[in-house]
PDB file of C-alpha atoms and ligand atoms in Angstrom:
ATOM      1  CA  MET J   1       0.107   0.131   0.042  1.00 85.00           C
ATOM      2  CA  GLU J   2       2.980   2.385   0.613  1.00 87.00           C
ATOM      3  CA  LYS J   3       3.799   2.505  -3.128  1.00 90.00           C
ATOM      4  CA  VAL J   4       0.288   3.217  -4.137  1.00 93.00           C
ATOM      5  CA  LYS J   5       0.251   5.923  -1.666  1.00 93.00           C
ATOM      6  CA  GLU J   6       3.282   7.318  -3.239  1.00 94.00           C
ATOM      7  CA  THR J   7       1.866   7.133  -6.686  1.00 95.00           C
ATOM      8  CA  ALA J   8      -1.327   8.772  -5.482  1.00 94.00           C
ATOM      9  CA  GLU J   9       0.472  11.573  -3.907  1.00 94.00           C
ATOM     10  CA  LYS J  10       2.563  12.061  -7.006  1.00 96.00           C
ATOM     11  CA  ILE J  11      -0.584  12.491  -8.992  1.00 96.00           C
ATOM     12  CA  ARG J  12      -2.185  14.741  -6.539  1.00 93.00           C
ATOM     13  CA  THR J  13       0.852  17.167  -6.514  1.00 93.00           C
ATOM     14  CA  MET J  14       0.942  16.691 -10.304  1.00 93.00           C
ATOM     15  CA  GLU J  15       4.617  15.214 -10.262  1.00 96.00           C
ATOM     16  CA  ILE J  16       2.882  12.617 -12.589  1.00 96.00           C
ATOM     17  CA  ARG J  17       0.597  14.664 -14.843  1.00 94.00           C
ATOM     18  CA  GLY J  18      -0.997  14.501 -18.138  1.00 94.00           C
ATOM     19  CA  ALA J  19      -4.016  12.484 -18.383  1.00 93.00           C
ATOM     20  CA  GLY J  20      -2.385   9.480 -20.286  1.00 94.00           C
ATOM     21  CA  ARG J  21       0.670   9.275 -17.839  1.00 96.00           C
ATOM     22  CA  ILE J  22      -1.838   9.498 -14.917  1.00 96.00           C
ATOM     23  CA  ALA J  23      -3.694   6.405 -16.369  1.00 95.00           C
ATOM     24  CA  LYS J  24      -0.429   4.473 -16.961  1.00 96.00           C
ATOM     25  CA  ALA J  25       0.847   5.310 -13.519  1.00 96.00           C
ATOM     26  CA  ALA J  26      -2.401   4.166 -11.933  1.00 96.00           C
ATOM     27  CA  ALA J  27      -2.270   0.812 -13.857  1.00 96.00           C
ATOM     28  CA  GLU J  28       1.256   0.050 -12.652  1.00 96.00           C
ATOM     29  CA  ALA J  29       0.381   1.029  -9.246  1.00 96.00           C
ATOM     30  CA  ILE J  30      -2.672  -1.579  -9.296  1.00 96.00           C
ATOM     31  CA  ARG J  31      -0.437  -4.224 -10.896  1.00 97.00           C
ATOM     32  CA  ASP J  32       2.427  -4.016  -8.414  1.00 96.00           C
ATOM     33  CA  TYR J  33      -0.058  -3.901  -5.520  1.00 96.00           C
ATOM     34  CA  ALA J  34      -1.888  -7.181  -6.996  1.00 96.00           C
ATOM     35  CA  ALA J  35       1.316  -8.652  -7.309  1.00 95.00           C
ATOM     36  CA  GLY J  36       2.272  -8.422  -3.673  1.00 94.00           C
ATOM     37  CA  LEU J  37      -1.253  -8.562  -2.105  1.00 94.00           C
ATOM     38  CA  GLU J  38      -1.337 -11.223   0.656  1.00 93.00           C
ATOM     39  CA  ALA J  39      -4.790 -12.361   0.660  1.00 91.00           C
ATOM     40  CA  ALA J  40      -6.065 -15.584   2.506  1.00 90.00           C
ATOM     41  CA  SER J  41      -9.461 -15.543   0.588  1.00 95.00           C
ATOM     42  CA  MET J  42     -11.080 -13.924  -2.493  1.00 96.00           C
ATOM     43  CA  GLU J  43     -12.799 -11.697  -0.220  1.00 96.00           C
ATOM     44  CA  GLU J  44      -9.712 -10.179   1.087  1.00 96.00           C
ATOM     45  CA  PHE J  45      -8.250  -9.871  -2.443  1.00 96.00           C
ATOM     46  CA  SER J  46     -11.433  -8.265  -3.761  1.00 96.00           C
ATOM     47  CA  ALA J  47     -11.477  -5.737  -0.639  1.00 96.00           C
ATOM     48  CA  GLY J  48      -7.833  -5.019  -1.240  1.00 96.00           C
ATOM     49  CA  ILE J  49      -8.081  -4.448  -4.854  1.00 96.00           C
ATOM     50  CA  GLN J  50     -11.254  -2.210  -4.399  1.00 95.00           C
ATOM     51  CA  GLU J  51      -9.774  -0.176  -1.806  1.00 95.00           C
ATOM     52  CA  VAL J  52      -6.685   0.673  -3.780  1.00 95.00           C
ATOM     53  CA  SER J  53      -8.828   1.396  -6.882  1.00 95.00           C
ATOM     54  CA  SER J  54     -10.928   4.047  -4.878  1.00 94.00           C
ATOM     55  CA  PHE J  55      -7.990   5.452  -3.628  1.00 94.00           C
ATOM     56  CA  LEU J  56      -6.249   6.086  -6.786  1.00 95.00           C
ATOM     57  CA  ILE J  57      -9.344   7.268  -8.548  1.00 94.00           C
ATOM     58  CA  SER J  58      -9.981   9.945  -5.773  1.00 93.00           C
ATOM     59  CA  THR J  59      -6.691  11.536  -6.554  1.00 93.00           C
ATOM     60  CA  ARG J  60      -7.733  13.664  -9.443  1.00 90.00           C
ATOM     61  CA  PRO J  61     -11.310  14.091 -10.480  1.00 90.00           C
ATOM     62  CA  THR J  62     -11.654  15.006 -13.896  1.00 93.00           C
ATOM     63  CA  ALA J  63      -9.208  13.091 -16.003  1.00 91.00           C
ATOM     64  CA  VAL J  64     -11.486  10.169 -16.956  1.00 93.00           C
ATOM     65  CA  SER J  65      -8.479   8.193 -18.005  1.00 93.00           C
ATOM     66  CA  LEU J  66      -7.827   7.635 -14.392  1.00 94.00           C
ATOM     67  CA  PRO J  67     -11.071   5.620 -13.663  1.00 93.00           C
ATOM     68  CA  ASN J  68     -11.124   3.906 -16.894  1.00 93.00           C
ATOM     69  CA  ALA J  69      -7.540   2.938 -16.518  1.00 94.00           C
ATOM     70  CA  VAL J  70      -8.130   1.570 -12.901  1.00 94.00           C
ATOM     71  CA  LYS J  71     -11.146  -0.134 -14.203  1.00 93.00           C
ATOM     72  CA  LEU J  72      -9.697  -1.960 -17.011  1.00 93.00           C
ATOM     73  CA  ALA J  73      -6.464  -2.973 -15.216  1.00 94.00           C
ATOM     74  CA  SER J  74      -8.326  -4.270 -11.983  1.00 94.00           C
ATOM     75  CA  ARG J  75     -10.624  -6.607 -14.031  1.00 93.00           C
ATOM     76  CA  TYR J  76     -10.769 -10.326 -13.033  1.00 94.00           C
ATOM     77  CA  SER J  77     -13.135 -13.081 -13.491  1.00 95.00           C
ATOM     78  CA  SER J  78     -11.484 -16.044 -11.669  1.00 95.00           C
ATOM     79  CA  GLY J  79     -12.719 -16.930  -8.095  1.00 94.00           C
ATOM     80  CA  ASN J  80      -9.107 -18.132  -7.170  1.00 95.00           C
ATOM     81  CA  VAL J  81      -6.769 -15.633  -5.649  1.00 96.00           C
ATOM     82  CA  GLU J  82      -3.665 -16.683  -7.558  1.00 96.00           C
ATOM     83  CA  GLU J  83      -5.417 -16.675 -10.911  1.00 96.00           C
ATOM     84  CA  ALA J  84      -7.205 -13.414 -10.244  1.00 96.00           C
ATOM     85  CA  ARG J  85      -3.935 -11.832  -9.189  1.00 96.00           C
ATOM     86  CA  GLN J  86      -2.394 -12.948 -12.623  1.00 97.00           C
ATOM     87  CA  GLU J  87      -5.468 -11.561 -14.497  1.00 97.00           C
ATOM     88  CA  VAL J  88      -4.966  -8.121 -12.885  1.00 97.00           C
ATOM     89  CA  ILE J  89      -1.300  -8.130 -13.601  1.00 97.00           C
ATOM     90  CA  GLU J  90      -1.866  -9.052 -17.247  1.00 97.00           C
ATOM     91  CA  ASN J  91      -4.708  -6.563 -17.623  1.00 96.00           C
ATOM     92  CA  ALA J  92      -2.633  -3.816 -16.083  1.00 97.00           C
ATOM     93  CA  ASN J  93       0.239  -4.854 -18.553  1.00 97.00           C
ATOM     94  CA  SER J  94      -1.942  -4.878 -21.435  1.00 96.00           C
ATOM     95  CA  PHE J  95      -3.499  -1.433 -20.528  1.00 95.00           C
ATOM     96  CA  ILE J  96       0.066   0.070 -20.362  1.00 96.00           C
ATOM     97  CA  GLU J  97       1.231  -1.264 -23.628  1.00 97.00           C
ATOM     98  CA  LYS J  98      -2.033  -0.328 -25.473  1.00 95.00           C
ATOM     99  CA  ALA J  99      -1.645   3.137 -24.002  1.00 95.00           C
ATOM    100  CA  ASP J 100       1.743   3.563 -25.507  1.00 95.00           C
ATOM    101  CA  LYS J 101       0.842   2.229 -28.877  1.00 97.00           C
ATOM    102  CA  ALA J 102      -2.081   4.485 -28.868  1.00 97.00           C
ATOM    103  CA  LEU J 103       0.357   7.607 -28.487  1.00 97.00           C
ATOM    104  CA  GLY J 104       2.136   6.338 -31.455  1.00 97.00           C
ATOM    105  CA  ARG J 105      -0.872   5.711 -33.629  1.00 98.00           C
ATOM    106  CA  ILE J 106      -2.288   9.083 -32.800  1.00 98.00           C
ATOM    107  CA  GLY J 107       1.056  10.591 -33.991  1.00 98.00           C
ATOM    108  CA  LYS J 108       0.923   8.873 -37.266  1.00 98.00           C
ATOM    109  CA  ILE J 109      -2.766   9.350 -37.930  1.00 98.00           C
ATOM    110  CA  GLY J 110      -2.786  12.974 -37.000  1.00 98.00           C
ATOM    111  CA  SER J 111       0.420  13.934 -38.764  1.00 98.00           C
ATOM    112  CA  ARG J 112      -1.209  13.296 -42.114  1.00 98.00           C
ATOM    113  CA  ARG J 113      -3.439  16.232 -41.344  1.00 98.00           C
ATOM    114  CA  VAL J 114      -0.441  18.585 -40.709  1.00 98.00           C
ATOM    115  CA  ARG J 115       0.812  20.255 -43.800  1.00 98.00           C
ATOM    116  CA  ASP J 116       4.114  21.458 -44.640  1.00 98.00           C
ATOM    117  CA  GLY J 117       4.762  24.871 -43.460  1.00 98.00           C
ATOM    118  CA  ASP J 118       1.803  24.835 -40.869  1.00 98.00           C
ATOM    119  CA  VAL J 119       1.851  26.980 -37.859  1.00 98.00           C
ATOM    120  CA  ILE J 120       0.192  25.074 -35.026  1.00 98.00           C
ATOM    121  CA  MET J 121      -1.017  26.327 -31.735  1.00 98.00           C
ATOM    122  CA  THR J 122      -1.344  24.206 -28.593  1.00 98.00           C
ATOM    123  CA  HIS J 123      -2.035  24.527 -25.036  1.00 98.00           C
ATOM    124  CA  CYS J 124      -0.648  23.162 -21.928  1.00 98.00           C
ATOM    125  CA  ASN J 125       1.259  20.143 -22.338  1.00 98.00           C
ATOM    126  CA  SER J 126      -0.309  17.082 -24.061  1.00 98.00           C
ATOM    127  CA  HIS J 127       1.607  14.038 -24.917  1.00 97.00           C
ATOM    128  CA  ALA J 128      -0.943  13.036 -27.371  1.00 98.00           C
ATOM    129  CA  ALA J 129      -0.931  16.568 -29.143  1.00 98.00           C
ATOM    130  CA  LEU J 130       2.760  16.517 -29.161  1.00 98.00           C
ATOM    131  CA  SER J 131       2.908  13.009 -30.786  1.00 98.00           C
ATOM    132  CA  ILE J 132       1.166  14.453 -33.806  1.00 98.00           C
ATOM    133  CA  ILE J 133       3.473  17.666 -33.913  1.00 98.00           C
ATOM    134  CA  THR J 134       6.803  15.544 -33.543  1.00 98.00           C
ATOM    135  CA  ALA J 135       5.628  12.958 -36.009  1.00 98.00           C
ATOM    136  CA  ALA J 136       4.761  15.543 -38.729  1.00 98.00           C
ATOM    137  CA  PHE J 137       8.212  17.106 -38.085  1.00 98.00           C
ATOM    138  CA  GLU J 138      10.075  13.934 -38.462  1.00 98.00           C
ATOM    139  CA  GLU J 139       8.321  13.201 -41.728  1.00 98.00           C
ATOM    140  CA  GLY J 140       9.947  16.234 -42.891  1.00 98.00           C
ATOM    141  CA  LYS J 141       7.334  18.770 -42.585  1.00 98.00           C
ATOM    142  CA  ASP J 142       8.543  22.516 -41.994  1.00 98.00           C
ATOM    143  CA  ILE J 143       6.308  23.335 -39.057  1.00 98.00           C
ATOM    144  CA  SER J 144       6.522  25.712 -36.143  1.00 98.00           C
ATOM    145  CA  VAL J 145       4.425  25.956 -32.908  1.00 98.00           C
ATOM    146  CA  ILE J 146       2.855  28.643 -30.728  1.00 98.00           C
ATOM    147  CA  ALA J 147       2.650  27.163 -27.141  1.00 98.00           C
ATOM    148  CA  THR J 148       0.695  28.822 -24.547  1.00 98.00           C
ATOM    149  CA  GLU J 149       2.124  29.249 -21.060  1.00 98.00           C
ATOM    150  CA  SER J 150      -0.852  27.854 -19.445  1.00 98.00           C
ATOM    151  CA  ARG J 151      -1.068  29.379 -16.207  1.00 98.00           C
ATOM    152  CA  PRO J 152      -1.025  28.522 -13.253  1.00 98.00           C
ATOM    153  CA  ARG J 153       1.318  25.665 -13.560  1.00 97.00           C
ATOM    154  CA  ARG J 154       3.059  26.834 -16.694  1.00 98.00           C
ATOM    155  CA  GLN J 155       3.101  23.518 -18.319  1.00 97.00           C
ATOM    156  CA  GLY J 156       3.595  25.386 -21.745  1.00 98.00           C
ATOM    157  CA  LEU J 157       7.327  25.485 -20.595  1.00 98.00           C
ATOM    158  CA  LEU J 158       7.511  21.525 -20.707  1.00 98.00           C
ATOM    159  CA  THR J 159       6.093  21.779 -24.212  1.00 98.00           C
ATOM    160  CA  VAL J 160       8.560  24.161 -25.623  1.00 98.00           C
ATOM    161  CA  ARG J 161      11.192  22.158 -23.921  1.00 98.00           C
ATOM    162  CA  HIS J 162       9.943  19.128 -25.633  1.00 98.00           C
ATOM    163  CA  LEU J 163       9.672  20.631 -28.923  1.00 98.00           C
ATOM    164  CA  ASN J 164      13.167  22.177 -28.564  1.00 98.00           C
ATOM    165  CA  SER J 165      14.629  18.848 -27.986  1.00 98.00           C
ATOM    166  CA  PHE J 166      13.327  17.754 -31.420  1.00 98.00           C
ATOM    167  CA  GLY J 167      14.540  20.999 -33.115  1.00 98.00           C
ATOM    168  CA  ILE J 168      10.924  22.287 -33.653  1.00 98.00           C
ATOM    169  CA  PRO J 169      10.944  25.936 -33.707  1.00 98.00           C
ATOM    170  CA  SER J 170       8.443  27.307 -30.960  1.00 98.00           C
ATOM    171  CA  THR J 171       6.963  30.623 -29.495  1.00 98.00           C
ATOM    172  CA  LEU J 172       5.952  30.792 -25.953  1.00 98.00           C
ATOM    173  CA  ILE J 173       3.079  33.079 -25.228  1.00 98.00           C
ATOM    174  CA  VAL J 174       0.999  34.288 -22.440  1.00 98.00           C
ATOM    175  CA  ASP J 175      -2.619  32.618 -22.341  1.00 98.00           C
ATOM    176  CA  SER J 176      -4.205  36.007 -22.964  1.00 98.00           C
ATOM    177  CA  ALA J 177      -2.345  36.431 -26.208  1.00 98.00           C
ATOM    178  CA  VAL J 178      -4.146  33.561 -27.796  1.00 98.00           C
ATOM    179  CA  ARG J 179      -6.538  35.663 -30.035  1.00 98.00           C
ATOM    180  CA  TYR J 180      -3.707  38.221 -30.919  1.00 98.00           C
ATOM    181  CA  TYR J 181      -1.817  35.382 -32.634  1.00 98.00           C
ATOM    182  CA  MET J 182      -4.563  33.346 -34.001  1.00 98.00           C
ATOM    183  CA  LYS J 183      -4.307  35.132 -37.375  1.00 97.00           C
ATOM    184  CA  GLU J 184      -0.818  33.505 -37.763  1.00 98.00           C
ATOM    185  CA  VAL J 185      -2.070  30.072 -37.119  1.00 98.00           C
ATOM    186  CA  ASP J 186      -3.099  27.240 -39.608  1.00 98.00           C
ATOM    187  CA  LYS J 187      -4.495  24.793 -36.988  1.00 98.00           C
ATOM    188  CA  VAL J 188      -4.912  24.149 -33.189  1.00 98.00           C
ATOM    189  CA  ILE J 189      -4.089  20.688 -31.706  1.00 98.00           C
ATOM    190  CA  VAL J 190      -4.733  20.226 -28.112  1.00 98.00           C
ATOM    191  CA  GLY J 191      -5.133  17.161 -25.846  1.00 98.00           C
ATOM    192  CA  ALA J 192      -8.001  16.060 -23.615  1.00 98.00           C
ATOM    193  CA  ASP J 193      -8.504  14.941 -20.030  1.00 97.00           C
ATOM    194  CA  ALA J 194     -11.999  13.696 -20.821  1.00 97.00           C
ATOM    195  CA  ILE J 195     -14.374  13.466 -23.701  1.00 98.00           C
ATOM    196  CA  ALA J 196     -18.099  13.402 -22.975  1.00 97.00           C
ATOM    197  CA  ALA J 197     -20.776  11.039 -24.668  1.00 96.00           C
ATOM    198  CA  ASN J 198     -21.842  14.314 -26.594  1.00 96.00           C
ATOM    199  CA  GLY J 199     -18.409  15.028 -27.909  1.00 98.00           C
ATOM    200  CA  ALA J 200     -17.790  18.105 -25.515  1.00 98.00           C
ATOM    201  CA  LEU J 201     -14.042  18.167 -24.659  1.00 98.00           C
ATOM    202  CA  VAL J 202     -12.849  18.879 -21.086  1.00 98.00           C
ATOM    203  CA  ASN J 203      -9.173  20.003 -21.124  1.00 98.00           C
ATOM    204  CA  LYS J 204      -6.898  22.351 -19.319  1.00 98.00           C
ATOM    205  CA  ILE J 205      -8.422  25.711 -18.350  1.00 98.00           C
ATOM    206  CA  GLY J 206      -8.359  27.918 -21.360  1.00 98.00           C
ATOM    207  CA  THR J 207      -8.944  25.510 -23.894  1.00 98.00           C
ATOM    208  CA  SER J 208     -12.641  26.620 -24.632  1.00 98.00           C
ATOM    209  CA  GLN J 209     -11.348  30.290 -25.199  1.00 97.00           C
ATOM    210  CA  LEU J 210      -8.638  28.904 -27.715  1.00 98.00           C
ATOM    211  CA  ALA J 211     -11.534  26.920 -29.371  1.00 98.00           C
ATOM    212  CA  LEU J 212     -13.525  30.253 -29.663  1.00 98.00           C
ATOM    213  CA  ALA J 213     -10.635  32.188 -31.162  1.00 98.00           C
ATOM    214  CA  ALA J 214     -10.146  29.462 -33.690  1.00 98.00           C
ATOM    215  CA  HIS J 215     -13.720  29.232 -34.557  1.00 98.00           C
ATOM    216  CA  GLU J 216     -14.001  32.992 -35.153  1.00 98.00           C
ATOM    217  CA  ALA J 217     -10.896  32.918 -37.352  1.00 98.00           C
ATOM    218  CA  ARG J 218     -12.128  29.679 -39.053  1.00 97.00           C
ATOM    219  CA  LYS J 219      -8.875  27.801 -38.137  1.00 98.00           C
ATOM    220  CA  SER J 220      -8.959  24.035 -37.738  1.00 98.00           C
ATOM    221  CA  PHE J 221      -9.421  22.659 -34.141  1.00 98.00           C
ATOM    222  CA  MET J 222      -8.010  19.408 -33.525  1.00 98.00           C
ATOM    223  CA  VAL J 223      -8.170  17.073 -30.444  1.00 98.00           C
ATOM    224  CA  ALA J 224      -5.727  14.361 -29.845  1.00 98.00           C
ATOM    225  CA  ALA J 225      -7.214  11.732 -27.449  1.00 98.00           C
ATOM    226  CA  GLU J 226      -6.838   7.910 -26.652  1.00 97.00           C
ATOM    227  CA  THR J 227      -9.911   6.180 -26.725  1.00 96.00           C
ATOM    228  CA  PHE J 228      -9.711   5.596 -22.663  1.00 95.00           C
ATOM    229  CA  LYS J 229     -10.054   9.313 -22.394  1.00 96.00           C
ATOM    230  CA  PHE J 230     -13.731   9.017 -23.381  1.00 96.00           C
ATOM    231  CA  SER J 231     -16.158   9.139 -20.370  1.00 95.00           C
ATOM    232  CA  PRO J 232     -18.648   5.975 -20.250  1.00 93.00           C
ATOM    233  CA  SER J 233     -20.449   7.631 -17.008  1.00 91.00           C
ATOM    234  CA  THR J 234     -21.551  10.487 -19.100  1.00 94.00           C
ATOM    235  CA  ILE J 235     -23.773   8.439 -21.046  1.00 92.00           C
ATOM    236  CA  VAL J 236     -25.857   7.829 -18.081  1.00 90.00           C
ATOM    237  CA  GLY J 237     -26.071  11.415 -17.073  1.00 92.00           C
ATOM    238  CA  ASN J 238     -22.980  11.890 -14.766  1.00 92.00           C
ATOM    239  CA  PRO J 239     -21.409  15.307 -15.451  1.00 94.00           C
ATOM    240  CA  ILE J 240     -17.561  15.484 -15.471  1.00 95.00           C
ATOM    241  CA  GLU J 241     -16.463  17.091 -12.327  1.00 95.00           C
ATOM    242  CA  ILE J 242     -13.973  20.134 -12.925  1.00 97.00           C
ATOM    243  CA  GLU J 243     -11.145  19.933 -10.402  1.00 96.00           C
ATOM    244  CA  GLU J 244     -10.459  22.970  -8.426  1.00 97.00           C
ATOM    245  CA  ARG J 245      -7.079  23.185  -7.345  1.00 96.00           C
ATOM    246  CA  ASN J 246      -5.546  25.056  -4.327  1.00 96.00           C
ATOM    247  CA  THR J 247      -5.509  28.849  -4.902  1.00 97.00           C
ATOM    248  CA  ASP J 248      -1.964  29.383  -3.900  1.00 97.00           C
ATOM    249  CA  GLU J 249      -1.086  28.014  -7.233  1.00 97.00           C
ATOM    250  CA  ILE J 250      -2.303  31.323  -8.448  1.00 97.00           C
ATOM    251  CA  VAL J 251      -1.182  33.945  -5.785  1.00 97.00           C
ATOM    252  CA  ASP J 252       0.773  33.731  -2.498  1.00 96.00           C
ATOM    253  CA  PRO J 253      -1.924  33.612   0.259  1.00 95.00           C
ATOM    254  CA  ALA J 254       0.086  36.398   2.049  1.00 96.00           C
ATOM    255  CA  ILE J 255      -0.534  38.897  -0.578  1.00 96.00           C
ATOM    256  CA  ILE J 256      -4.279  38.657  -0.484  1.00 96.00           C
ATOM    257  CA  ALA J 257      -4.386  37.911   3.322  1.00 95.00           C
ATOM    258  CA  ASP J 258      -5.867  41.163   4.355  1.00 96.00           C
ATOM    259  CA  LEU J 259      -8.078  41.815   1.216  1.00 97.00           C
ATOM    260  CA  SER J 260     -11.374  40.757   2.991  1.00 96.00           C
ATOM    261  CA  HIS J 261     -13.497  41.430  -0.265  1.00 97.00           C
ATOM    262  CA  VAL J 262     -11.270  39.277  -2.514  1.00 96.00           C
ATOM    263  CA  GLN J 263     -11.638  35.633  -3.343  1.00 96.00           C
ATOM    264  CA  VAL J 264      -9.286  33.597  -5.699  1.00 97.00           C
ATOM    265  CA  LYS J 265     -10.570  30.647  -7.863  1.00 98.00           C
ATOM    266  CA  ASN J 266      -8.561  27.871  -9.399  1.00 98.00           C
ATOM    267  CA  PRO J 267     -10.610  25.459 -11.779  1.00 98.00           C
ATOM    268  CA  ALA J 268      -8.015  23.346 -13.714  1.00 97.00           C
ATOM    269  CA  PHE J 269     -10.188  22.434 -16.716  1.00 98.00           C
ATOM    270  CA  ASP J 270     -13.160  23.841 -18.852  1.00 98.00           C
ATOM    271  CA  PHE J 271     -15.461  22.523 -21.462  1.00 98.00           C
ATOM    272  CA  THR J 272     -15.320  23.109 -25.062  1.00 98.00           C
ATOM    273  CA  PRO J 273     -18.719  22.191 -26.754  1.00 98.00           C
ATOM    274  CA  ALA J 274     -18.593  19.700 -29.627  1.00 98.00           C
ATOM    275  CA  GLU J 275     -19.506  22.446 -32.366  1.00 98.00           C
ATOM    276  CA  TYR J 276     -16.079  24.147 -31.831  1.00 98.00           C
ATOM    277  CA  ILE J 277     -14.258  20.763 -32.569  1.00 98.00           C
ATOM    278  CA  ASP J 278     -13.420  19.673 -36.026  1.00 98.00           C
ATOM    279  CA  MET J 279     -11.982  16.372 -35.388  1.00 98.00           C
ATOM    280  CA  ILE J 280     -10.802  13.869 -32.478  1.00 98.00           C
ATOM    281  CA  VAL J 281      -7.713  12.100 -33.523  1.00 98.00           C
ATOM    282  CA  THR J 282      -7.969   8.823 -31.564  1.00 98.00           C
ATOM    283  CA  ASP J 283      -5.659   5.532 -31.646  1.00 97.00           C
ATOM    284  CA  ILE J 284      -8.822   4.106 -33.827  1.00 96.00           C
ATOM    285  CA  GLY J 285      -8.755   6.840 -36.411  1.00 97.00           C
ATOM    286  CA  ILE J 286      -9.992  10.424 -36.862  1.00 98.00           C
ATOM    287  CA  ILE J 287     -13.479  10.961 -35.681  1.00 98.00           C
ATOM    288  CA  PRO J 288     -16.007  13.726 -35.666  1.00 98.00           C
ATOM    289  CA  PRO J 289     -17.190  14.627 -31.885  1.00 98.00           C
ATOM    290  CA  ALA J 290     -20.632  13.146 -32.585  1.00 97.00           C
ATOM    291  CA  MET J 291     -19.054   9.649 -32.685  1.00 97.00           C
ATOM    292  CA  ALA J 292     -18.106   9.763 -29.101  1.00 97.00           C
ATOM    293  CA  TYR J 293     -20.951   7.705 -27.997  1.00 95.00           C
ATOM    294  CA  THR J 294     -20.022   5.082 -30.411  1.00 94.00           C
ATOM    295  CA  VAL J 295     -16.348   4.953 -29.281  1.00 94.00           C
ATOM    296  CA  ILE J 296     -17.612   4.442 -25.615  1.00 93.00           C
ATOM    297  CA  LYS J 297     -19.955   1.650 -26.675  1.00 89.00           C
ATOM    298  CA  GLU J 298     -18.146  -0.127 -29.370  1.00 88.00           C
ATOM    299  CA  HIS J 299     -14.583   0.563 -28.604  1.00 84.00           C
ATOM    300  CA  LEU J 300     -14.030   1.000 -24.797  1.00 81.00           C
ATOM    301  CA  GLY J 301     -16.441  -2.000 -24.356  1.00 72.00           C
ATOM    302  CA  TRP J 302     -18.555  -0.464 -21.510  1.00 71.00           C
ATOM    303  CA  GLU J 303     -21.821  -2.017 -20.641  1.00 65.00           C
ATOM    304  CA  PHE J 304     -24.529   0.164 -19.178  1.00 58.00           C
ATOM    305  CA  GLY J 305     -24.789  -2.230 -16.223  1.00 57.00           C
ATOM    306  CA  GLU J 306     -21.163  -1.521 -15.133  1.00 60.00           C
ATOM    307  CA  ILE J 307     -21.721   2.237 -14.786  1.00 55.00           C
TER     308      ILE J 307
HETATM  309  P1  LIG Q   1      -1.901  14.154 -22.308  1.00 78.62           P
HETATM  310  C1  LIG Q   1      -3.224  17.631 -18.970  1.00 78.62           C
HETATM  311  O1  LIG Q   1      -3.705  17.851 -17.783  1.00 78.62           O
HETATM  312  C2  LIG Q   1      -3.553  18.681 -19.981  1.00 78.62           C
HETATM  313  O2  LIG Q   1      -4.883  19.361 -19.798  1.00 78.62           O
HETATM  314  C3  LIG Q   1      -3.475  18.112 -21.063  1.00 78.62           C
HETATM  315  O3  LIG Q   1      -4.209  18.515 -22.421  1.00 78.62           O
HETATM  316  C4  LIG Q   1      -4.457  16.755 -20.881  1.00 78.62           C
HETATM  317  O4  LIG Q   1      -3.686  16.370 -19.425  1.00 78.62           O
HETATM  318  C5  LIG Q   1      -3.965  15.427 -21.569  1.00 78.62           C
HETATM  319  O5  LIG Q   1      -2.304  15.267 -21.670  1.00 78.62           O
HETATM  320  P2  LIG Q   1      -2.749  18.052 -16.333  1.00 78.62           P
HETATM  321  O6  LIG Q   1      -2.390  16.844 -15.809  1.00 78.62           O
HETATM  322  O7  LIG Q   1      -2.657  12.797 -21.782  1.00 78.62           O
HETATM  323  O8  LIG Q   1      -1.785  18.828 -16.791  1.00 78.62           O
HETATM  324  O9  LIG Q   1      -2.220  14.063 -23.876  1.00 78.62           O
HETATM  325  O10 LIG Q   1      -3.769  18.828 -15.370  1.00 78.62           O
HETATM  326  O11 LIG Q   1      -0.526  13.802 -21.964  1.00 78.62           O
END
């Protein structure tokens, strides 16, 4: 359990971050926990897996990749402890392998939509979006990137560092400069923390204003998302919860300590309606947002009874 707690803390503090990485870390934690779980009976085994699953899921509420990964990794059907243990280990490993392959597939598929000479705007730090951008560059396309700073955690710095390591030219801008630079942009590519059954995107705060600016300027808005970022529970009406993070990420509490009429808010994500999204690049191909329901039902393999 100590190792699980360690992973959970790293996810909570964002030492491990990015919806895909969070999912893989959770699957690894469950696998290692299952491998070492001392259980005299199936009841004990089930209770242990259940406890660890709930604990991991509670670390960050918005990225649906987390509960999806936990659910896919912790599945077993056997009534025998040793067999169930093996099933969990295999399911977790298979999830991790598929997640890695998905990133490669998204890069390959999405890069076909990137043209030589494109200026791409991106937001925050998405491994899926970066997979498309780096794949296009490695195919020899002459591209450049405008990356938003992404306050308050400034993941834009991670993005420009990553791009720089490939030799891809990039420009770092503050979030409020998005509309100012939109005229220079050919397409916007962002990642996803979750996609609802109606095709709405949940991603880093500020994504929806990027989508609005792209829509106004008639620029293409692409989302890069593995199929495990689609939210099954939205089919049965559960809304996606937006994580509110500690306000000291925005301002030092001492600075506002005596400002009795001031409050600070720090939502980490926002919703972008399907109508502002031109395409979602997934590991099973490029889809319109209207196909989100089908992805959940047919490809994620979710049954209503499980939700
Ligand atoms: P990948 C991140 O959230 C960003 O919002 C990013 O767009 C999204 O996860 C998807 O990232 P955070 O963990 O899975 O920084 O594509 O809050 O890496």
